mmCIF file of C-alpha atoms and ligand atoms in Angstrom:
data_model
loop_
_atom_site.group_PDB
_atom_site.id
_atom_site.type_symbol
_atom_site.label_atom_id
_atom_site.label_comp_id
_atom_site.label_asym_id
_atom_site.label_seq_id
_atom_site.Cartn_x
_atom_site.Cartn_y
_atom_site.Cartn_z
ATOM 1 C CA MET A 14 -63.837 -64.131 95.076
ATOM 2 C CA GLY A 15 -62.860 -61.986 92.124
ATOM 3 C CA GLY A 16 -62.554 -62.902 88.484
ATOM 4 C CA VAL A 17 -58.906 -62.563 87.512
ATOM 5 C CA ARG A 18 -56.696 -64.732 89.706
ATOM 6 C CA VAL A 19 -53.389 -62.941 90.265
ATOM 7 C CA VAL A 20 -50.498 -65.072 91.489
ATOM 8 C CA VAL A 21 -47.215 -63.767 92.879
ATOM 9 C CA PRO A 22 -44.456 -66.375 93.152
ATOM 10 C CA GLN A 23 -41.287 -66.035 95.193
ATOM 11 C CA GLU A 24 -38.430 -64.481 93.214
ATOM 12 C CA LEU A 25 -35.773 -67.114 92.520
ATOM 13 C CA ALA A 26 -32.951 -65.072 90.971
ATOM 14 C CA GLU A 27 -29.868 -64.878 93.137
ATOM 15 C CA GLY A 28 -29.720 -61.643 95.122
ATOM 16 C CA GLU A 29 -33.259 -60.599 94.149
ATOM 17 C CA ARG A 30 -34.979 -59.372 97.312
ATOM 18 C CA ARG A 31 -37.846 -57.458 95.757
ATOM 19 C CA VAL A 32 -41.406 -58.723 95.518
ATOM 20 C CA ALA A 33 -44.139 -57.759 93.057
ATOM 21 C CA VAL A 34 -46.941 -57.269 95.587
ATOM 22 C CA VAL A 35 -47.261 -55.427 98.909
ATOM 23 C CA PRO A 36 -50.261 -55.234 101.253
ATOM 24 C CA ASP A 37 -51.472 -51.966 99.764
ATOM 25 C CA THR A 38 -51.493 -53.272 96.174
ATOM 26 C CA THR A 39 -53.122 -56.530 97.292
ATOM 27 C CA ALA A 40 -56.066 -54.501 98.510
ATOM 28 C CA ARG A 41 -56.126 -52.423 95.323
ATOM 29 C CA LEU A 42 -56.126 -55.462 93.059
ATOM 30 C CA ILE A 43 -58.928 -57.022 95.070
ATOM 31 C CA ALA A 44 -60.889 -53.753 94.868
ATOM 32 C CA ALA A 45 -60.453 -53.954 91.076
ATOM 33 C CA GLY A 46 -62.184 -57.331 91.100
ATOM 34 C CA CYS A 47 -59.140 -59.652 91.157
ATOM 35 C CA SER A 48 -58.193 -62.306 93.681
ATOM 36 C CA VAL A 49 -54.586 -62.464 94.861
ATOM 37 C CA ALA A 50 -52.546 -65.549 95.801
ATOM 38 C CA VAL A 51 -48.952 -65.225 96.988
ATOM 39 C CA GLN A 52 -46.341 -67.924 97.482
ATOM 40 C CA ALA A 53 -45.524 -68.211 101.187
ATOM 41 C CA GLY A 54 -42.435 -66.201 102.101
ATOM 42 C CA ALA A 55 -42.319 -64.346 98.765
ATOM 43 C CA GLY A 56 -42.153 -60.971 100.511
ATOM 44 C CA LEU A 57 -39.698 -61.828 103.243
ATOM 45 C CA GLY A 58 -36.650 -60.393 101.461
ATOM 46 C CA ALA A 59 -38.469 -57.069 101.295
ATOM 47 C CA PHE A 60 -39.849 -57.318 104.848
ATOM 48 C CA VAL A 61 -43.369 -57.933 103.560
ATOM 49 C CA ALA A 62 -44.906 -60.547 105.860
ATOM 50 C CA ASP A 63 -47.349 -63.212 104.664
ATOM 51 C CA ASP A 64 -49.676 -62.204 107.520
ATOM 52 C CA ASP A 65 -49.783 -58.593 106.335
ATOM 53 C CA LEU A 66 -50.652 -59.715 102.800
ATOM 54 C CA ALA A 67 -53.274 -62.117 104.157
ATOM 55 C CA ALA A 68 -54.731 -59.330 106.302
ATOM 56 C CA ARG A 69 -55.462 -57.405 103.089
ATOM 57 C CA GLY A 70 -57.125 -60.392 101.489
ATOM 58 C CA ALA A 71 -54.310 -62.412 99.858
ATOM 59 C CA GLU A 72 -54.375 -66.187 99.879
ATOM 60 C CA ILE A 73 -51.004 -67.635 100.881
ATOM 61 C CA GLY A 74 -49.993 -70.856 99.119
ATOM 62 C CA THR A 75 -46.998 -73.129 99.481
ATOM 63 C CA ASN A 76 -47.040 -75.170 96.280
ATOM 64 C CA ARG A 77 -45.341 -73.025 93.627
ATOM 65 C CA SER A 78 -46.271 -75.035 90.557
ATOM 66 C CA ALA A 79 -49.886 -75.449 91.741
ATOM 67 C CA LEU A 80 -50.106 -71.704 92.275
ATOM 68 C CA LEU A 81 -48.647 -70.961 88.851
ATOM 69 C CA GLY A 82 -50.938 -73.529 87.249
ATOM 70 C CA SER A 83 -53.957 -71.828 88.792
ATOM 71 C CA ALA A 84 -53.014 -68.294 87.681
ATOM 72 C CA ASP A 85 -54.761 -66.061 85.197
ATOM 73 C CA VAL A 86 -52.055 -63.451 85.742
ATOM 74 C CA VAL A 87 -48.576 -63.842 87.230
ATOM 75 C CA LEU A 88 -46.805 -60.784 88.633
ATOM 76 C CA SER A 89 -43.068 -60.951 89.239
ATOM 77 C CA VAL A 90 -40.016 -58.727 89.233
ATOM 78 C CA GLN A 91 -37.659 -60.982 87.273
ATOM 79 C CA PRO A 92 -39.121 -62.978 84.393
ATOM 80 C CA LEU A 93 -40.253 -66.512 85.162
ATOM 81 C CA GLY A 94 -37.796 -69.312 84.469
ATOM 82 C CA LEU A 95 -38.365 -72.023 81.869
ATOM 83 C CA ASP A 96 -39.623 -74.519 84.512
ATOM 84 C CA ASP A 97 -42.173 -72.014 85.728
ATOM 85 C CA VAL A 98 -43.393 -71.345 82.196
ATOM 86 C CA GLU A 99 -44.053 -75.100 81.862
ATOM 87 C CA ALA A 100 -46.404 -74.875 84.859
ATOM 88 C CA LEU A 101 -48.586 -72.151 83.300
ATOM 89 C CA ARG A 102 -51.859 -72.801 81.503
ATOM 90 C CA ALA A 103 -52.338 -71.570 77.934
ATOM 91 C CA GLY A 104 -53.629 -68.006 78.004
ATOM 92 C CA THR A 105 -51.941 -67.038 81.280
ATOM 93 C CA VAL A 106 -50.724 -63.431 81.382
ATOM 94 C CA THR A 107 -47.353 -62.491 82.886
ATOM 95 C CA LEU A 108 -46.051 -59.061 83.889
ATOM 96 C CA SER A 109 -42.347 -58.693 84.760
ATOM 97 C CA PHE A 110 -39.119 -57.048 83.653
ATOM 98 C CA LEU A 111 -38.621 -58.995 80.432
ATOM 99 C CA GLN A 112 -35.911 -57.880 78.063
ATOM 100 C CA PRO A 113 -36.289 -59.249 74.519
ATOM 101 C CA TRP A 114 -32.566 -58.703 73.951
ATOM 102 C CA VAL A 115 -31.689 -60.873 76.992
ATOM 103 C CA HIS A 116 -34.548 -63.295 77.644
ATOM 104 C CA GLY A 117 -35.119 -64.780 74.190
ATOM 105 C CA ASP A 118 -35.448 -68.386 75.488
ATOM 106 C CA VAL A 119 -38.128 -67.576 78.025
ATOM 107 C CA ILE A 120 -39.986 -65.425 75.519
ATOM 108 C CA ARG A 121 -40.037 -68.221 72.938
ATOM 109 C CA ALA A 122 -41.170 -70.684 75.630
ATOM 110 C CA MET A 123 -43.960 -68.322 76.640
ATOM 111 C CA ALA A 124 -45.096 -67.923 73.055
ATOM 112 C CA GLY A 125 -44.932 -71.722 72.697
ATOM 113 C CA ARG A 126 -47.383 -72.108 75.576
ATOM 114 C CA SER A 127 -49.637 -69.275 74.353
ATOM 115 C CA VAL A 128 -48.738 -67.165 77.366
ATOM 116 C CA THR A 129 -49.359 -63.420 76.958
ATOM 117 C CA ALA A 130 -46.286 -61.639 78.302
ATOM 118 C CA PHE A 131 -45.965 -57.954 79.158
ATOM 119 C CA SER A 132 -42.669 -56.291 79.975
ATOM 120 C CA LEU A 133 -42.174 -53.443 82.414
ATOM 121 C CA ASP A 134 -39.002 -52.720 80.428
ATOM 122 C CA LEU A 135 -41.086 -51.703 77.434
ATOM 123 C CA VAL A 136 -43.815 -49.488 78.900
ATOM 124 C CA PRO A 137 -43.749 -46.349 76.704
ATOM 125 C CA ARG A 138 -42.300 -43.290 78.491
ATOM 126 C CA ILE A 139 -45.444 -41.190 77.972
ATOM 127 C CA SER A 140 -47.170 -39.073 80.636
ATOM 128 C CA ARG A 141 -50.202 -41.383 80.912
ATOM 129 C CA ALA A 142 -47.888 -44.295 81.713
ATOM 130 C CA GLN A 143 -45.856 -42.559 84.415
ATOM 131 C CA SER A 144 -47.572 -44.443 87.230
ATOM 132 C CA MET A 145 -46.619 -47.717 85.493
ATOM 133 C CA ASP A 146 -43.031 -46.713 84.765
ATOM 134 C CA ALA A 147 -41.055 -49.231 86.768
ATOM 135 C CA LEU A 148 -37.823 -48.384 84.949
ATOM 136 C CA SER A 149 -38.075 -44.913 86.472
ATOM 137 C CA SER A 150 -39.090 -46.019 89.958
ATOM 138 C CA GLN A 151 -36.257 -48.528 90.147
ATOM 139 C CA ALA A 152 -33.754 -46.124 88.579
ATOM 140 C CA LEU A 153 -34.631 -43.619 91.278
ATOM 141 C CA VAL A 154 -33.750 -46.186 93.944
ATOM 142 C CA ALA A 155 -30.555 -47.128 92.079
ATOM 143 C CA GLY A 156 -29.399 -43.521 91.773
ATOM 144 C CA TYR A 157 -29.884 -42.931 95.485
ATOM 145 C CA ARG A 158 -28.148 -46.202 96.307
ATOM 146 C CA ALA A 159 -25.124 -45.365 94.135
ATOM 147 C CA VAL A 160 -24.410 -42.257 96.198
ATOM 148 C CA ILE A 161 -24.849 -44.044 99.521
ATOM 149 C CA VAL A 162 -22.405 -46.732 98.363
ATOM 150 C CA ALA A 163 -19.946 -44.080 97.167
ATOM 151 C CA ALA A 164 -20.148 -42.326 100.542
ATOM 152 C CA GLU A 165 -19.461 -45.640 102.254
ATOM 153 C CA PHE A 166 -16.327 -46.322 100.191
ATOM 154 C CA ALA A 167 -15.001 -42.760 100.199
ATOM 155 C CA PRO A 168 -12.346 -42.014 102.816
ATOM 156 C CA ARG A 169 -13.694 -38.469 103.097
ATOM 157 C CA MET A 170 -16.948 -36.774 104.058
ATOM 158 C CA PHE A 171 -19.255 -35.178 101.495
ATOM 159 C CA PRO A 172 -20.266 -31.842 103.120
ATOM 160 C CA LEU A 173 -18.236 -28.713 103.741
ATOM 161 C CA PHE A 174 -17.336 -28.377 107.425
ATOM 162 C CA MET A 175 -15.830 -25.244 108.927
ATOM 163 C CA THR A 176 -14.578 -26.203 112.351
ATOM 164 C CA ALA A 177 -12.077 -25.046 114.953
ATOM 165 C CA ALA A 178 -9.821 -27.822 113.687
ATOM 166 C CA GLY A 179 -9.915 -26.400 110.185
ATOM 167 C CA THR A 180 -12.048 -26.465 107.082
ATOM 168 C CA VAL A 181 -13.076 -29.710 105.416
ATOM 169 C CA PRO A 182 -13.819 -29.031 101.751
ATOM 170 C CA PRO A 183 -16.890 -30.618 100.179
ATOM 171 C CA ALA A 184 -16.441 -33.733 98.047
ATOM 172 C CA LYS A 185 -16.455 -33.265 94.281
ATOM 173 C CA VAL A 186 -18.907 -35.666 92.686
ATOM 174 C CA LEU A 187 -19.138 -36.173 88.926
ATOM 175 C CA VAL A 188 -22.241 -37.891 87.543
ATOM 176 C CA LEU A 189 -22.033 -39.229 83.982
ATOM 177 C CA GLY A 190 -25.438 -39.943 82.471
ATOM 178 C CA ALA A 191 -28.257 -37.765 83.812
ATOM 179 C CA GLY A 192 -31.365 -39.860 83.151
ATOM 180 C CA VAL A 193 -33.612 -40.893 86.015
ATOM 181 C CA ALA A 194 -30.859 -42.630 88.017
ATOM 182 C CA GLY A 195 -28.297 -39.913 87.325
ATOM 183 C CA LEU A 196 -30.656 -37.118 88.359
ATOM 184 C CA GLN A 197 -31.447 -38.932 91.583
ATOM 185 C CA ALA A 198 -27.720 -39.448 92.203
ATOM 186 C CA ILE A 199 -27.189 -35.725 91.693
ATOM 187 C CA ALA A 200 -30.013 -34.834 94.089
ATOM 188 C CA THR A 201 -28.761 -37.272 96.729
ATOM 189 C CA ALA A 202 -25.140 -36.116 96.492
ATOM 190 C CA ARG A 203 -26.334 -32.510 96.758
ATOM 191 C CA ARG A 204 -28.375 -33.364 99.849
ATOM 192 C CA LEU A 205 -25.180 -34.764 101.363
ATOM 193 C CA GLY A 206 -23.474 -31.449 100.642
ATOM 194 C CA ALA A 207 -21.200 -32.455 97.759
ATOM 195 C CA VAL A 208 -20.297 -30.149 94.906
ATOM 196 C CA VAL A 209 -21.761 -31.917 91.901
ATOM 197 C CA SER A 210 -21.169 -31.704 88.169
ATOM 198 C CA ALA A 211 -22.780 -33.866 85.533
ATOM 199 C CA TYR A 212 -22.922 -34.632 81.844
ATOM 200 C CA ASP A 213 -25.372 -36.333 79.503
ATOM 201 C CA VAL A 214 -25.626 -36.567 75.727
ATOM 202 C CA ARG A 215 -29.290 -35.460 75.611
ATOM 203 C CA ALA A 216 -29.974 -31.744 75.128
ATOM 204 C CA ALA A 217 -32.718 -31.588 77.775
ATOM 205 C CA SER A 218 -30.397 -32.790 80.495
ATOM 206 C CA ALA A 219 -28.507 -29.471 80.842
ATOM 207 C CA ASP A 220 -31.552 -27.727 82.363
ATOM 208 C CA GLU A 221 -32.481 -30.740 84.476
ATOM 209 C CA VAL A 222 -28.963 -30.917 85.925
ATOM 210 C CA SER A 223 -28.861 -27.171 86.656
ATOM 211 C CA SER A 224 -32.279 -27.236 88.329
ATOM 212 C CA LEU A 225 -30.845 -29.635 90.917
ATOM 213 C CA GLY A 226 -28.042 -27.244 91.802
ATOM 214 C CA ALA A 227 -25.331 -29.102 89.897
ATOM 215 C CA THR A 228 -23.069 -27.801 87.150
ATOM 216 C CA PHE A 229 -23.697 -29.175 83.678
ATOM 217 C CA LEU A 230 -20.388 -29.857 81.944
ATOM 218 C CA ASP A 231 -20.406 -28.298 78.526
ATOM 219 C CA LEU A 232 -18.093 -30.682 76.683
ATOM 220 C CA ARG A 233 -18.884 -29.066 73.308
ATOM 221 C CA LEU A 234 -19.971 -32.387 71.869
ATOM 222 C CA GLU A 235 -22.946 -32.970 69.588
ATOM 223 C CA THR A 236 -26.104 -34.121 71.369
ATOM 224 C CA GLN A 237 -27.104 -37.741 70.737
ATOM 225 C CA GLU A 238 -30.891 -37.845 70.857
ATOM 226 C CA GLY A 239 -32.665 -41.080 69.999
ATOM 227 C CA ALA A 240 -36.301 -42.144 69.902
ATOM 228 C CA GLY A 241 -38.618 -42.129 72.930
ATOM 229 C CA GLY A 242 -36.519 -39.701 74.988
ATOM 230 C CA TYR A 243 -33.534 -42.051 75.061
ATOM 231 C CA ALA A 244 -29.993 -41.471 73.857
ATOM 232 C CA ARG A 245 -29.179 -42.895 70.444
ATOM 233 C CA VAL A 246 -26.391 -45.381 69.894
ATOM 234 C CA GLN A 247 -23.156 -43.419 69.668
ATOM 235 C CA SER A 248 -20.339 -43.918 67.219
ATOM 236 C CA GLU A 249 -16.916 -45.008 68.423
ATOM 237 C CA ASP A 250 -15.595 -41.639 67.161
ATOM 238 C CA PHE A 251 -18.044 -39.776 69.386
ATOM 239 C CA LEU A 252 -17.201 -41.907 72.409
ATOM 240 C CA SER A 253 -13.468 -41.547 71.957
ATOM 241 C CA GLU A 254 -13.798 -37.765 71.679
ATOM 242 C CA GLN A 255 -16.030 -37.792 74.755
ATOM 243 C CA ARG A 256 -13.408 -39.745 76.722
ATOM 244 C CA ARG A 257 -10.729 -37.304 75.582
ATOM 245 C CA VAL A 258 -12.595 -34.269 76.911
ATOM 246 C CA LEU A 259 -13.719 -36.057 80.066
ATOM 247 C CA VAL A 260 -10.190 -36.947 81.236
ATOM 248 C CA GLN A 261 -9.608 -33.759 83.220
ATOM 249 C CA HIS A 262 -13.055 -33.838 84.842
ATOM 250 C CA VAL A 263 -12.706 -37.449 85.943
ATOM 251 C CA GLY A 264 -9.217 -36.748 87.278
ATOM 252 C CA ALA A 265 -10.506 -33.832 89.383
ATOM 253 C CA ALA A 266 -13.385 -35.758 90.966
ATOM 254 C CA ASP A 267 -13.375 -37.490 94.352
ATOM 255 C CA VAL A 268 -16.362 -39.580 93.307
ATOM 256 C CA VAL A 269 -17.553 -40.546 89.832
ATOM 257 C CA ILE A 270 -20.988 -42.094 89.441
ATOM 258 C CA THR A 271 -21.725 -43.492 86.005
ATOM 259 C CA THR A 272 -25.266 -44.255 84.854
ATOM 260 C CA ALA A 273 -24.995 -43.971 81.063
ATOM 261 C CA ALA A 274 -27.128 -46.388 79.058
ATOM 262 C CA VAL A 275 -28.715 -46.909 75.664
ATOM 263 C CA PRO A 276 -31.631 -49.399 75.845
ATOM 264 C CA GLY A 277 -30.807 -52.838 74.504
ATOM 265 C CA ARG A 278 -27.141 -51.990 73.965
ATOM 266 C CA PRO A 279 -23.957 -52.560 75.952
ATOM 267 C CA ALA A 280 -23.165 -49.690 78.334
ATOM 268 C CA PRO A 281 -21.170 -46.958 76.541
ATOM 269 C CA ARG A 282 -17.551 -46.916 77.656
ATOM 270 C CA LEU A 283 -16.880 -43.520 79.260
ATOM 271 C CA VAL A 284 -14.021 -44.089 81.704
ATOM 272 C CA THR A 285 -10.832 -45.812 80.539
ATOM 273 C CA ALA A 286 -8.129 -47.535 82.583
ATOM 274 C CA GLU A 287 -5.894 -44.570 81.838
ATOM 275 C CA MET A 288 -8.452 -42.189 83.337
ATOM 276 C CA VAL A 289 -8.688 -44.343 86.475
ATOM 277 C CA HIS A 290 -4.899 -44.267 86.832
ATOM 278 C CA ALA A 291 -5.043 -40.465 86.673
ATOM 279 C CA MET A 292 -7.457 -40.285 89.646
ATOM 280 C CA ARG A 293 -6.187 -39.585 93.149
ATOM 281 C CA PRO A 294 -5.909 -42.572 95.512
ATOM 282 C CA GLY A 295 -9.016 -42.653 97.710
ATOM 283 C CA SER A 296 -11.285 -41.698 94.819
ATOM 284 C CA VAL A 297 -14.340 -43.846 94.164
ATOM 285 C CA ILE A 298 -16.144 -44.866 90.982
ATOM 286 C CA VAL A 299 -19.617 -46.364 91.340
ATOM 287 C CA ASP A 300 -20.681 -47.886 88.031
ATOM 288 C CA LEU A 301 -24.420 -48.381 87.619
ATOM 289 C CA GLY A 302 -23.734 -49.536 84.072
ATOM 290 C CA ALA A 303 -21.950 -52.615 85.459
ATOM 291 C CA GLU A 304 -24.683 -55.066 84.455
ATOM 292 C CA GLY A 305 -24.594 -53.758 80.893
ATOM 293 C CA GLY A 306 -20.828 -54.331 80.626
ATOM 294 C CA GLY A 307 -19.696 -51.249 82.564
ATOM 295 C CA ASN A 308 -19.286 -47.544 81.810
ATOM 296 C CA CYS A 309 -15.763 -47.938 83.179
ATOM 297 C CA GLU A 310 -13.273 -50.213 81.456
ATOM 298 C CA LEU A 311 -12.076 -51.725 84.753
ATOM 299 C CA THR A 312 -15.495 -52.411 86.283
ATOM 300 C CA ARG A 313 -16.341 -55.953 87.308
ATOM 301 C CA ALA A 314 -20.077 -56.442 87.788
ATOM 302 C CA GLY A 315 -20.974 -57.339 91.357
ATOM 303 C CA GLU A 316 -17.441 -56.684 92.611
ATOM 304 C CA THR A 317 -15.379 -53.853 94.006
ATOM 305 C CA VAL A 318 -11.867 -53.586 92.643
ATOM 306 C CA ASP A 319 -9.022 -51.457 93.948
ATOM 307 C CA VAL A 320 -6.857 -49.905 91.247
ATOM 308 C CA GLY A 321 -3.986 -47.968 92.782
ATOM 309 C CA GLY A 322 -6.198 -46.834 95.682
ATOM 310 C CA VAL A 323 -9.195 -46.027 93.483
ATOM 311 C CA SER A 324 -12.240 -48.140 94.388
ATOM 312 C CA ILE A 325 -14.369 -49.185 91.430
ATOM 313 C CA VAL A 326 -17.725 -50.533 92.543
ATOM 314 C CA GLY A 327 -19.600 -52.512 89.892
ATOM 315 C CA LEU A 328 -23.095 -52.207 91.333
ATOM 316 C CA ARG A 329 -25.460 -55.031 90.452
ATOM 317 C CA GLY A 330 -29.096 -55.193 91.402
ATOM 318 C CA ALA A 331 -28.914 -51.784 93.079
ATOM 319 C CA PRO A 332 -32.698 -51.453 93.662
ATOM 320 C CA SER A 333 -32.738 -54.872 95.296
ATOM 321 C CA ALA A 334 -30.392 -53.540 97.992
ATOM 322 C CA LEU A 335 -33.261 -51.309 99.184
ATOM 323 C CA PRO A 336 -35.973 -53.933 98.800
ATOM 324 C CA ALA A 337 -38.692 -52.386 100.967
ATOM 325 C CA HIS A 338 -39.089 -49.176 98.999
ATOM 326 C CA ALA A 339 -38.088 -50.700 95.666
ATOM 327 C CA SER A 340 -40.846 -53.312 96.111
ATOM 328 C CA ALA A 341 -43.452 -50.792 97.238
ATOM 329 C CA LEU A 342 -42.819 -48.717 94.107
ATOM 330 C CA TYR A 343 -42.565 -51.682 91.731
ATOM 331 C CA ALA A 344 -45.703 -53.306 93.147
ATOM 332 C CA ARG A 345 -47.629 -50.068 92.508
ATOM 333 C CA ASN A 346 -46.278 -49.788 88.965
ATOM 334 C CA VAL A 347 -47.206 -53.350 88.110
ATOM 335 C CA ALA A 348 -50.651 -53.064 89.754
ATOM 336 C CA ASN A 349 -51.311 -49.888 87.760
ATOM 337 C CA LEU A 350 -50.335 -51.621 84.526
ATOM 338 C CA LEU A 351 -52.521 -54.626 85.327
ATOM 339 C CA THR A 352 -55.557 -52.588 86.372
ATOM 340 C CA LEU A 353 -55.306 -50.681 83.075
ATOM 341 C CA MET A 354 -56.135 -54.025 81.469
ATOM 342 C CA VAL A 355 -58.775 -55.272 83.935
ATOM 343 C CA ASN A 356 -62.387 -54.266 83.595
ATOM 344 C CA GLY A 357 -65.091 -55.482 85.989
ATOM 345 C CA GLY A 358 -62.777 -58.202 87.305
ATOM 346 C CA GLU A 359 -62.072 -59.548 83.798
ATOM 347 C CA PHE A 360 -58.824 -59.330 81.857
ATOM 348 C CA ALA A 361 -59.915 -57.125 78.976
ATOM 349 C CA PRO A 362 -56.991 -55.190 77.475
ATOM 350 C CA ASP A 363 -57.546 -52.579 74.809
ATOM 351 C CA TRP A 364 -55.033 -53.788 72.233
ATOM 352 C CA ASP A 365 -55.182 -50.426 70.480
ATOM 353 C CA ASP A 366 -53.905 -48.667 73.605
ATOM 354 C CA GLU A 367 -50.286 -47.687 72.944
ATOM 355 C CA ILE A 368 -49.273 -48.649 76.489
ATOM 356 C CA VAL A 369 -50.762 -52.147 76.190
ATOM 357 C CA ALA A 370 -49.443 -52.707 72.673
ATOM 358 C CA GLY A 371 -46.062 -51.147 73.481
ATOM 359 C CA CYS A 372 -45.188 -53.509 76.311
ATOM 360 C CA CYS A 373 -46.745 -56.734 75.007
ATOM 361 C CA VAL A 374 -43.992 -59.207 74.089
ATOM 362 C CA THR A 375 -45.937 -62.386 73.294
ATOM 363 C CA ARG A 376 -49.571 -62.907 72.339
ATOM 364 C CA GLU A 377 -51.543 -65.773 70.809
ATOM 365 C CA GLY A 378 -48.444 -67.861 70.311
ATOM 366 C CA GLN A 379 -46.506 -65.101 68.563
ATOM 367 C CA VAL A 380 -43.351 -63.291 69.670
ATOM 368 C CA LEU A 381 -44.151 -59.629 68.998
ATOM 369 C CA GLN A 382 -40.853 -58.055 70.059
ATOM 370 C CA SER A 383 -37.452 -59.694 69.824
HETATM 371 P P1 NAD B 427 -31.317 -44.771 80.421
HETATM 372 O O1 NAD B 427 -31.244 -45.545 81.695
HETATM 373 O O2 NAD B 427 -31.587 -45.485 79.167
HETATM 374 O O3 NAD B 427 -29.921 -43.987 80.243
HETATM 375 C C1 NAD B 427 -29.397 -43.211 81.285
HETATM 376 C C2 NAD B 427 -28.834 -41.941 80.706
HETATM 377 O O4 NAD B 427 -27.584 -42.193 80.038
HETATM 378 C C3 NAD B 427 -29.726 -41.250 79.684
HETATM 379 O O5 NAD B 427 -30.056 -39.964 80.171
HETATM 380 C C4 NAD B 427 -28.841 -41.180 78.449
HETATM 381 O O6 NAD B 427 -29.048 -39.999 77.691
HETATM 382 C C5 NAD B 427 -27.468 -41.221 79.045
HETATM 383 N N1 NAD B 427 -26.357 -41.545 78.150
HETATM 384 C C6 NAD B 427 -26.307 -42.455 77.133
HETATM 385 N N2 NAD B 427 -25.086 -42.442 76.561
HETATM 386 C C7 NAD B 427 -24.335 -41.511 77.217
HETATM 387 C C8 NAD B 427 -22.995 -41.050 77.102
HETATM 388 N N3 NAD B 427 -22.156 -41.531 76.175
HETATM 389 N N4 NAD B 427 -22.583 -40.086 77.943
HETATM 390 C C9 NAD B 427 -23.415 -39.582 78.890
HETATM 391 N N5 NAD B 427 -24.673 -39.978 79.051
HETATM 392 C C10 NAD B 427 -25.139 -40.941 78.231
HETATM 393 O O7 NAD B 427 -32.325 -43.558 80.524
HETATM 394 P P2 NAD B 427 -33.512 -43.284 81.552
HETATM 395 O O8 NAD B 427 -32.966 -42.830 82.840
HETATM 396 O O9 NAD B 427 -34.385 -44.471 81.550
HETATM 397 O O10 NAD B 427 -34.257 -42.036 80.894
HETATM 398 C C11 NAD B 427 -34.158 -41.703 79.535
HETATM 399 C C12 NAD B 427 -35.035 -40.513 79.232
HETATM 400 O O11 NAD B 427 -36.408 -40.832 79.385
HETATM 401 C C13 NAD B 427 -34.810 -39.299 80.061
HETATM 402 O O12 NAD B 427 -34.903 -38.200 79.193
HETATM 403 C C14 NAD B 427 -35.946 -39.229 80.986
HETATM 404 O O13 NAD B 427 -36.222 -37.922 81.415
HETATM 405 C C15 NAD B 427 -37.017 -39.758 80.074
HETATM 406 N N6 NAD B 427 -38.150 -40.254 80.841
HETATM 407 C C16 NAD B 427 -39.407 -39.817 80.489
HETATM 408 C C17 NAD B 427 -40.490 -40.258 81.215
HETATM 409 C C18 NAD B 427 -41.880 -39.822 80.875
HETATM 410 O O14 NAD B 427 -42.078 -38.908 80.153
HETATM 411 N N7 NAD B 427 -42.863 -40.500 81.384
HETATM 412 C C19 NAD B 427 -40.331 -41.143 82.261
HETATM 413 C C20 NAD B 427 -39.033 -41.567 82.562
HETATM 414 C C21 NAD B 427 -37.961 -41.115 81.827
#
């Protein structure tokens, strides 16, 4: 058996169907000198069977706290809960989506138990880290999902049809926020035959939007570039001017998909109640910013509301709705991040590596990022 013992517990968060290991990554971790133990049934929500994990060398265990207590490394999608942290030994390493601005309690508990925590939310967006970039892989799934949900709610079809019974015009889709999720929403809506326009505050997005066959809306606003390729926090003046110039574009769309975000901040408010009232009945808004408070003023996270015939879908946990592929991608990201830090079956991170340092949240009893 290998050196580093990697444990994958069942996800406990409501609605979370993803899992942090799949058969393929089990084999890869074992090839890297680790052993892998998975809580029985952990993969079921993502259609990953215990037998398929066992066939690639995973041990399947039923006692969650015993498994956690035996771990050198714990891989999960959502961060562990406080009870789980209690079960860990000092020095255990955890890898999960851990947001310092949300999960302060768990982070302090981890530091208190000398757990070394890494966050997939904080992996630097540099080329060398692309294979570990779970924000991107999950955003891709979310962007695709947003369009499928919009198509489901829309009372019209997306493509142009020219038939003996007349011409059906293509749907007009507006995508606000053209990061990873937005670009995937654009590509998916285009594949369905919609006419797509999009807007983002970053300068680079105009070319990216055009290269997908969509029209970039030139709103004649200043770009809002921040650090690390992200948008910077925008002033209320900027946002109110943005809403003013967006009114006509939102009103003309059959479908609006919003994906705008600034890391660690509430979702910028792009669509007001007034703009929703100006949309035609039968229009659809899918708000991927719902969990961050909503890009649309009337969004309710996890719900669909009908406002004068306009459906507003507050998507929550979008990647989890496509758990098979979301898990396969996440499991590869997390395995790539872990194997960066494993050498000859031992956990041996290079603390000077900007990827390792960038995503480490707790170490040696200290909270490094809060
Ligand atoms: P994100 O989820 O933080 O935000 C989504 C988008 O919302 C961003 O494009 C942002 O500019 C935009 N936005 C913010 N405020 C807005 C507003 N008021 N109106 C319209 N749009 C608004 O971002 P993300 O998808 O994680 O990606 C951010 C950037 O990182 C992108 O440039 C992406 O290409 C880049 N990236 C680089 C790498 C890499 O080099 N390895 C990997 C992934 C992403």
